[in-house]
Coordinates of N, CA and C and ligand atoms in Angstrom, one line a residue:
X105 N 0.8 -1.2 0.0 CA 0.0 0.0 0.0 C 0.9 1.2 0.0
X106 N 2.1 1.3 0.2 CA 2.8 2.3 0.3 C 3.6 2.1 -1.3
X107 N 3.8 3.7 -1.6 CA 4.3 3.4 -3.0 C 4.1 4.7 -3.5
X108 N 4.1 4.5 -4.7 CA 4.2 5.9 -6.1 C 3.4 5.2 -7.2
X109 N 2.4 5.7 -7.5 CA 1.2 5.4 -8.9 C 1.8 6.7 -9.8
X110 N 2.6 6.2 -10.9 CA 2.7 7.4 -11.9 C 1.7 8.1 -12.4
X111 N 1.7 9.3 -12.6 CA 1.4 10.3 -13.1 C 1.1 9.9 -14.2
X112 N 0.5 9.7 -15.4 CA -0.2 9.3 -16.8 C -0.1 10.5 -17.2
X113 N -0.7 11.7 -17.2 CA -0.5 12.8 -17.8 C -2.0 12.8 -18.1
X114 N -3.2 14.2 -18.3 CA -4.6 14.4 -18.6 C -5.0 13.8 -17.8
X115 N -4.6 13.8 -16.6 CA -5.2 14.0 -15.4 C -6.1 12.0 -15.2
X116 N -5.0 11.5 -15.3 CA -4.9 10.0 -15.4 C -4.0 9.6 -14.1
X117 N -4.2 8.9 -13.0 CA -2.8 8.1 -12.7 C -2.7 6.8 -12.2
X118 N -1.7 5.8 -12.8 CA -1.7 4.4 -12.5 C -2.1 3.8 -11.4
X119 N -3.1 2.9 -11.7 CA -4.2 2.0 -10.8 C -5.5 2.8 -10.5
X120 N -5.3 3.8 -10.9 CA -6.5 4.4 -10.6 C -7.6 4.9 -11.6
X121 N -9.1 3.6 -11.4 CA -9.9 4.0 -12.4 C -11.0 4.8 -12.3
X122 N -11.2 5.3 -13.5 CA -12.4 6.0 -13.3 C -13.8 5.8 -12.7
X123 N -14.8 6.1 -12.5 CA -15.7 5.4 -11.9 C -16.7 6.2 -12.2
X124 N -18.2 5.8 -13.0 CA -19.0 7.1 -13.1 C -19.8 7.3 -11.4
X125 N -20.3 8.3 -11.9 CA -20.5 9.3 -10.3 C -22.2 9.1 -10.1
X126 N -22.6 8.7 -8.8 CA -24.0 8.8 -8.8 C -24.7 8.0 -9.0
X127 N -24.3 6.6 -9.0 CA -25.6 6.0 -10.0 C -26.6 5.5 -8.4
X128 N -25.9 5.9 -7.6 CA -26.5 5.2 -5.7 C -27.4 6.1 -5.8
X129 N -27.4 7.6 -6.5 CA -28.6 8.4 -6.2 C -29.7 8.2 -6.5
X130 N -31.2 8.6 -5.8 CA -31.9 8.3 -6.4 C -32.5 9.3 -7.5
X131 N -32.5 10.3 -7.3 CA -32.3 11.3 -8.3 C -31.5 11.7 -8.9
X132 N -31.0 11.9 -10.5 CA -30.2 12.2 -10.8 C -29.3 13.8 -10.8
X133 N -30.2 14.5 -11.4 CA -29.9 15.8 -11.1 C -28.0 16.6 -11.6
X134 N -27.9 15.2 -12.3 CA -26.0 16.1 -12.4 C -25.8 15.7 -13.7
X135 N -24.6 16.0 -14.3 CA -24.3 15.4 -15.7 C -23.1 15.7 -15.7
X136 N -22.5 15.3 -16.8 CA -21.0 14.3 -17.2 C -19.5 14.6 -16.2
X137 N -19.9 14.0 -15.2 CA -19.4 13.4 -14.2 C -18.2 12.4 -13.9
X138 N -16.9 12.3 -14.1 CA -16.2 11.4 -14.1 C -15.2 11.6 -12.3
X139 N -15.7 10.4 -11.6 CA -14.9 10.4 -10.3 C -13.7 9.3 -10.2
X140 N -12.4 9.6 -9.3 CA -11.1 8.9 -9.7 C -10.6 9.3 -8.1
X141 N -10.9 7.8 -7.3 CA -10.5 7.9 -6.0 C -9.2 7.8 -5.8
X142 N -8.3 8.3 -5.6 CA -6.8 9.2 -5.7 C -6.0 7.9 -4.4
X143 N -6.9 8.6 -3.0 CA -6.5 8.2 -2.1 C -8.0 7.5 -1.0
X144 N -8.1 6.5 -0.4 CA -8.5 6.1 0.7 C -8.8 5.8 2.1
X145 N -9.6 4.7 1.8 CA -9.4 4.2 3.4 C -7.8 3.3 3.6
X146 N -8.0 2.8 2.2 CA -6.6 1.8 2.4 C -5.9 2.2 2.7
X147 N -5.2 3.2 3.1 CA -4.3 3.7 4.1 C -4.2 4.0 5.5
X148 N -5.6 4.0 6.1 CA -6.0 3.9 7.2 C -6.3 5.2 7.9
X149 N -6.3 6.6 6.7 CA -6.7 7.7 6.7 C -8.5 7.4 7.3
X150 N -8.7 8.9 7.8 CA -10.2 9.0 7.8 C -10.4 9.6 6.9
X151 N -9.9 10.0 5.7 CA -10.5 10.8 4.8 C -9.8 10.1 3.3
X152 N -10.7 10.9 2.7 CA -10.7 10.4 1.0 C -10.3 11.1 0.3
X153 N -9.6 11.3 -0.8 CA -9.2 12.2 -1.9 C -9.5 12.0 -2.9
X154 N -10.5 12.7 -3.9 CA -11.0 11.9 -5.2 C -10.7 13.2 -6.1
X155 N -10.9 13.2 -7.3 CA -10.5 13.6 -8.3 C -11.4 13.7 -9.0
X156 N -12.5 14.4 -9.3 CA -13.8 14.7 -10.2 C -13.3 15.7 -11.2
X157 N -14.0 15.3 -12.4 CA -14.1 16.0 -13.7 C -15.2 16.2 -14.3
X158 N -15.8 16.9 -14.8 CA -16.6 17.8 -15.0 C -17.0 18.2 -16.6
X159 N -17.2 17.2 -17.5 CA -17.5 17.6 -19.0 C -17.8 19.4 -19.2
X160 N -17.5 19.8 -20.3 CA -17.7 20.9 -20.2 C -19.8 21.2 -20.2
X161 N -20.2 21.9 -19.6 CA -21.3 22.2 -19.3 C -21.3 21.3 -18.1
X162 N -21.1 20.2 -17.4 CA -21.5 19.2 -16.7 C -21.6 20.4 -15.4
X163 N -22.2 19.4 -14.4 CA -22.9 19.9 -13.2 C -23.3 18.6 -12.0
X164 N -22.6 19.0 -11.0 CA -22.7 18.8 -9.5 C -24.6 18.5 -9.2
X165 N -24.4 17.4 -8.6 CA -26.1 17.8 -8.0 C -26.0 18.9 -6.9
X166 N -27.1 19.4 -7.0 CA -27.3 20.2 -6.0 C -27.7 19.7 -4.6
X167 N -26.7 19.5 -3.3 CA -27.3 19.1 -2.3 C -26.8 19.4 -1.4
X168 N -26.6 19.1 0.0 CA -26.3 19.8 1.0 C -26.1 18.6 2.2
X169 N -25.6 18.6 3.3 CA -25.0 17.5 4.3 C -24.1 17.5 5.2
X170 N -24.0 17.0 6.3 CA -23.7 17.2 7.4 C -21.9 17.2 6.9
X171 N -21.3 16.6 6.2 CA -19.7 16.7 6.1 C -19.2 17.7 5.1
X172 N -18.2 17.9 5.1 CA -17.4 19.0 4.9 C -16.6 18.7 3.9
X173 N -16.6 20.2 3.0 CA -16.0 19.3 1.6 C -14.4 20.4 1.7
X174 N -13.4 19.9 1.0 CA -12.1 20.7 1.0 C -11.9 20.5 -0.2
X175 N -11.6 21.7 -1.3 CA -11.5 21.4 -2.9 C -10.1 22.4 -3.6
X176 N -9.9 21.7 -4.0 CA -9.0 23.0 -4.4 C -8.8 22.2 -6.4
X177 N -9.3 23.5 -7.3 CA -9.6 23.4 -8.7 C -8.4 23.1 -9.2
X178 N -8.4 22.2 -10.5 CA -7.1 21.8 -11.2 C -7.2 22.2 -13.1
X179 N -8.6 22.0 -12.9 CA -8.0 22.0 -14.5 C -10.1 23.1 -15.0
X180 N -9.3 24.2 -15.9 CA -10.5 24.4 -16.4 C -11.0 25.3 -15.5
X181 N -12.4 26.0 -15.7 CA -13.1 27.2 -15.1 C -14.3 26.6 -15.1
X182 N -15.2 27.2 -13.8 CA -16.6 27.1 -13.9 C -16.8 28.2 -12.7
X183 N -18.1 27.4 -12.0 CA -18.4 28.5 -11.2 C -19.5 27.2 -10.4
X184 N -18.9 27.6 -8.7 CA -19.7 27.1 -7.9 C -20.5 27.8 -6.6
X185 N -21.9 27.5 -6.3 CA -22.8 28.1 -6.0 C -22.0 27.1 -4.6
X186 N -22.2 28.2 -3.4 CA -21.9 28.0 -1.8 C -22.8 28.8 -0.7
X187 N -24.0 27.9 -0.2 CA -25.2 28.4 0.3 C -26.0 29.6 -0.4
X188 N -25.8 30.7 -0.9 CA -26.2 31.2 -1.7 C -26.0 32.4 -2.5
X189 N -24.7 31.9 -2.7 CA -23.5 33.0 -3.5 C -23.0 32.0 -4.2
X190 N -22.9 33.0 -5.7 CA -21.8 31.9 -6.6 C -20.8 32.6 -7.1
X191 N -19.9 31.8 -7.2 CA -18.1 32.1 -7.2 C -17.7 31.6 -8.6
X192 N -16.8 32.7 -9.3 CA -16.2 32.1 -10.2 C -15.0 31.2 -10.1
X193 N -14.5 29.9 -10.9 CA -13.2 29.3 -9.7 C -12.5 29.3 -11.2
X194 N -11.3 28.9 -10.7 CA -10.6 28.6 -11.6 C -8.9 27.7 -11.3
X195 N -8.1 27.4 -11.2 CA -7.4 26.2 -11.1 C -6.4 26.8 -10.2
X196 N -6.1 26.0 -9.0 CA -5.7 26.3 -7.6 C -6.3 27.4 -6.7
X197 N -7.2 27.2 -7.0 CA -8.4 28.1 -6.2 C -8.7 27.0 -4.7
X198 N -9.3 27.6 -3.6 CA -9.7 26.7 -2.9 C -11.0 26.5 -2.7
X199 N -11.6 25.8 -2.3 CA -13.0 26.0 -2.2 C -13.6 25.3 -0.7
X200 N -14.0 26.1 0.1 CA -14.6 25.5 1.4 C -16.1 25.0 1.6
X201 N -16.6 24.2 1.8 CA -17.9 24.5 1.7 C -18.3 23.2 3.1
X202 N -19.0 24.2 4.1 CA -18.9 23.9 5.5 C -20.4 23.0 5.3
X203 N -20.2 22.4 6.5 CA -21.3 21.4 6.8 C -22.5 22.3 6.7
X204 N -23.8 21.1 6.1 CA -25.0 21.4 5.6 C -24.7 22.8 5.0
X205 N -24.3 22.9 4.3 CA -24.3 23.9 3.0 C -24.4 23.7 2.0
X206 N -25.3 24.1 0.9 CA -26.0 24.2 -0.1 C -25.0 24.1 -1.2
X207 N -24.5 23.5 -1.9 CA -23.1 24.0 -2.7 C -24.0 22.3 -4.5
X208 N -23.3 23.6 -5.5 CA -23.3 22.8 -6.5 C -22.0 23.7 -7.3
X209 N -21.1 22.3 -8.1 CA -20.6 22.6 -9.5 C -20.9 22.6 -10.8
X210 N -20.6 23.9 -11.6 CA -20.9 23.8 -12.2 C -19.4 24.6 -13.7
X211 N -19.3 23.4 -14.6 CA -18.5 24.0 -15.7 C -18.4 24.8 -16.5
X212 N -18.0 25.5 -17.2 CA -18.2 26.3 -18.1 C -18.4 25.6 -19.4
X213 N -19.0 26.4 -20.4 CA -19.2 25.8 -21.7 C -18.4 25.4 -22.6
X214 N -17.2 26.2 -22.7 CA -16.1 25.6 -23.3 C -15.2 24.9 -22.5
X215 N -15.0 24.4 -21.2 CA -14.1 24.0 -20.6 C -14.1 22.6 -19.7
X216 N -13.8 21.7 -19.3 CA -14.2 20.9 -18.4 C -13.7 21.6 -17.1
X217 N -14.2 21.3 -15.8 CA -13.9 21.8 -14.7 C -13.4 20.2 -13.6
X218 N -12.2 20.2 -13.6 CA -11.5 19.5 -12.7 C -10.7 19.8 -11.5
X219 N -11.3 19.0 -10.2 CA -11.1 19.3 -9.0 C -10.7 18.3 -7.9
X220 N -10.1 18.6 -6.9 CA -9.5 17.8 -6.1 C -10.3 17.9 -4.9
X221 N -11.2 17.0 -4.4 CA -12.1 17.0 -3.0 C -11.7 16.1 -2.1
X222 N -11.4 16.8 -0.8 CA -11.1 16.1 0.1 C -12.1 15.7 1.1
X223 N -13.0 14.2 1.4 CA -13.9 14.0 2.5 C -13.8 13.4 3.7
X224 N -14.4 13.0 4.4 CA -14.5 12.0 5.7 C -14.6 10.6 4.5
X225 N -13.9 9.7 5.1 CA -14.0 8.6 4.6 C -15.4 8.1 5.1
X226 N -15.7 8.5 6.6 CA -17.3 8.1 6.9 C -17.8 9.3 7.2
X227 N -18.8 9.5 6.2 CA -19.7 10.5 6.0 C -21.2 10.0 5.7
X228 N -22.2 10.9 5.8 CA -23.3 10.7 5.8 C -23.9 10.8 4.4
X229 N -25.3 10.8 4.0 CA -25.2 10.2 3.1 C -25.5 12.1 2.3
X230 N -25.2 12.7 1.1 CA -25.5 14.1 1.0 C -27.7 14.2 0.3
X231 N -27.8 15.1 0.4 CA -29.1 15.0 0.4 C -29.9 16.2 -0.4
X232 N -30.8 15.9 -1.5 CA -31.0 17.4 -2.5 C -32.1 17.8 -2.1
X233 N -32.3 19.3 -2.3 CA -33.6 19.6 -2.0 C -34.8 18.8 -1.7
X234 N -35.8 19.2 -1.0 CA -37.2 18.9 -1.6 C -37.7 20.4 -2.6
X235 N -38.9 19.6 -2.5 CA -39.1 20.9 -3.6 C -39.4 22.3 -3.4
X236 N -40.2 21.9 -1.8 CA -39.7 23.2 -0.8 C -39.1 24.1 -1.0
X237 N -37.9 23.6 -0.2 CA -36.5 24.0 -0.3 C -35.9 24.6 -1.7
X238 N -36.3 23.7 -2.8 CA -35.8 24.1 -4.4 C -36.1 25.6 -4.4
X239 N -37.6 25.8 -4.7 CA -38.7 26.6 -4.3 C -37.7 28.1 -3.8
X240 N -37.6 27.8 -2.3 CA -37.0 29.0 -1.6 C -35.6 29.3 -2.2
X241 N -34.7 28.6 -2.6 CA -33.6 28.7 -2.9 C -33.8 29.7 -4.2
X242 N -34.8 29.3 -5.2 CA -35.1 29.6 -6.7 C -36.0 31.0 -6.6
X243 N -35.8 31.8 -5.1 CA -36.7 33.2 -5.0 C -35.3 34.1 -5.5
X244 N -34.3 33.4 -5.2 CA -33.1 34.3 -5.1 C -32.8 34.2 -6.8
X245 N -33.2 35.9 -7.7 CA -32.5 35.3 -9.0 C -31.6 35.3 -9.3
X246 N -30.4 35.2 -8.9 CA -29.3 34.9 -9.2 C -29.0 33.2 -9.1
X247 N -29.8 32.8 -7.6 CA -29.3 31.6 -8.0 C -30.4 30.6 -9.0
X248 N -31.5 31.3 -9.1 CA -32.5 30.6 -10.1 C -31.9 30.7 -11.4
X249 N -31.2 31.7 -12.0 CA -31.0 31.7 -13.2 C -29.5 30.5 -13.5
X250 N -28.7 30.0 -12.1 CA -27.7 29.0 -11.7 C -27.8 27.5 -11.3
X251 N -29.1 27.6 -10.6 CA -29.2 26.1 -10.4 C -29.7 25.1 -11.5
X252 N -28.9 23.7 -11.6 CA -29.3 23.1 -13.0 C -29.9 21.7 -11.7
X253 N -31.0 21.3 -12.1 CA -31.3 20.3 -11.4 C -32.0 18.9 -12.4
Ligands
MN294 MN1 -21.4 17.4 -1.6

């Protein structure tokens, strides 16, 4: 378990495969999604490192939950919505987004948006609106004219 996985280059690196994102949800709510777990439990960390990519236009579901996300952007521009302000990001940016906070990604049109998220290895499960909630969120127009669900 100890070692060095080379670098591949395009944001590839040895032993480590892709994995599509989401299919546990019951809603879908996101699009072209590609997840690439970096680091683990196998090491006996409590936390996880994955590697998401982001087709260009692709998008984050929108949801919110008790753990805490640590991000910092690698490749590409978009813009992510954090409780209810959206930020433009762009690569080595950091991105905080504190428990049960409202947070979605989203890419830009010409670009894919790739990023490094750091989690609890045991976390709860994240959770999207109801429609409620969609509702109140969607008074604010800035984020109505942002949220893709
Ligand atoms: Mn999340």
């Amino acid at each position: 378990m100890s070692g060095v996985a080379r670098y591949h280059g395009g944001f590839r690196w040895e032993g480590v495969h892709p994995e599509p994102y989401g299919p546990e949800l019951d809603r879908p709510g996101f699009q072209g999604i590609v997840r690439q777990r970096l680091f683990g439990r196998e090491l006996g960390l409590a936390a996880e490192l994955r590697y998401f990519e982001l087709d260009p236009n692709g998008y984050t579901r929108l949801e919110r939950h008790p753990h805490a996300h640590a991000v910092m952007v690698m490749r590409g521009r978009g813009r992510v919505l954090i409780g209810d302000r959206i930020h433009e990001i762009e690569p080595f940016d950091l991105v905080s987004i504190g428990p049960d906070v409202w947070h979605q990604f989203q890419a830009d049109p010409s670009t894919p948006l790739g990023f490094l998220c750091l989690v609890d290895a045991d976390r709860d499960r994240p959770r999207p609106p109801s429609e409620r909630e969609l509702e109140a969120l969607r008074r604010h127009p800035e984020l109505s004219r942002f949220i893709r669900s």
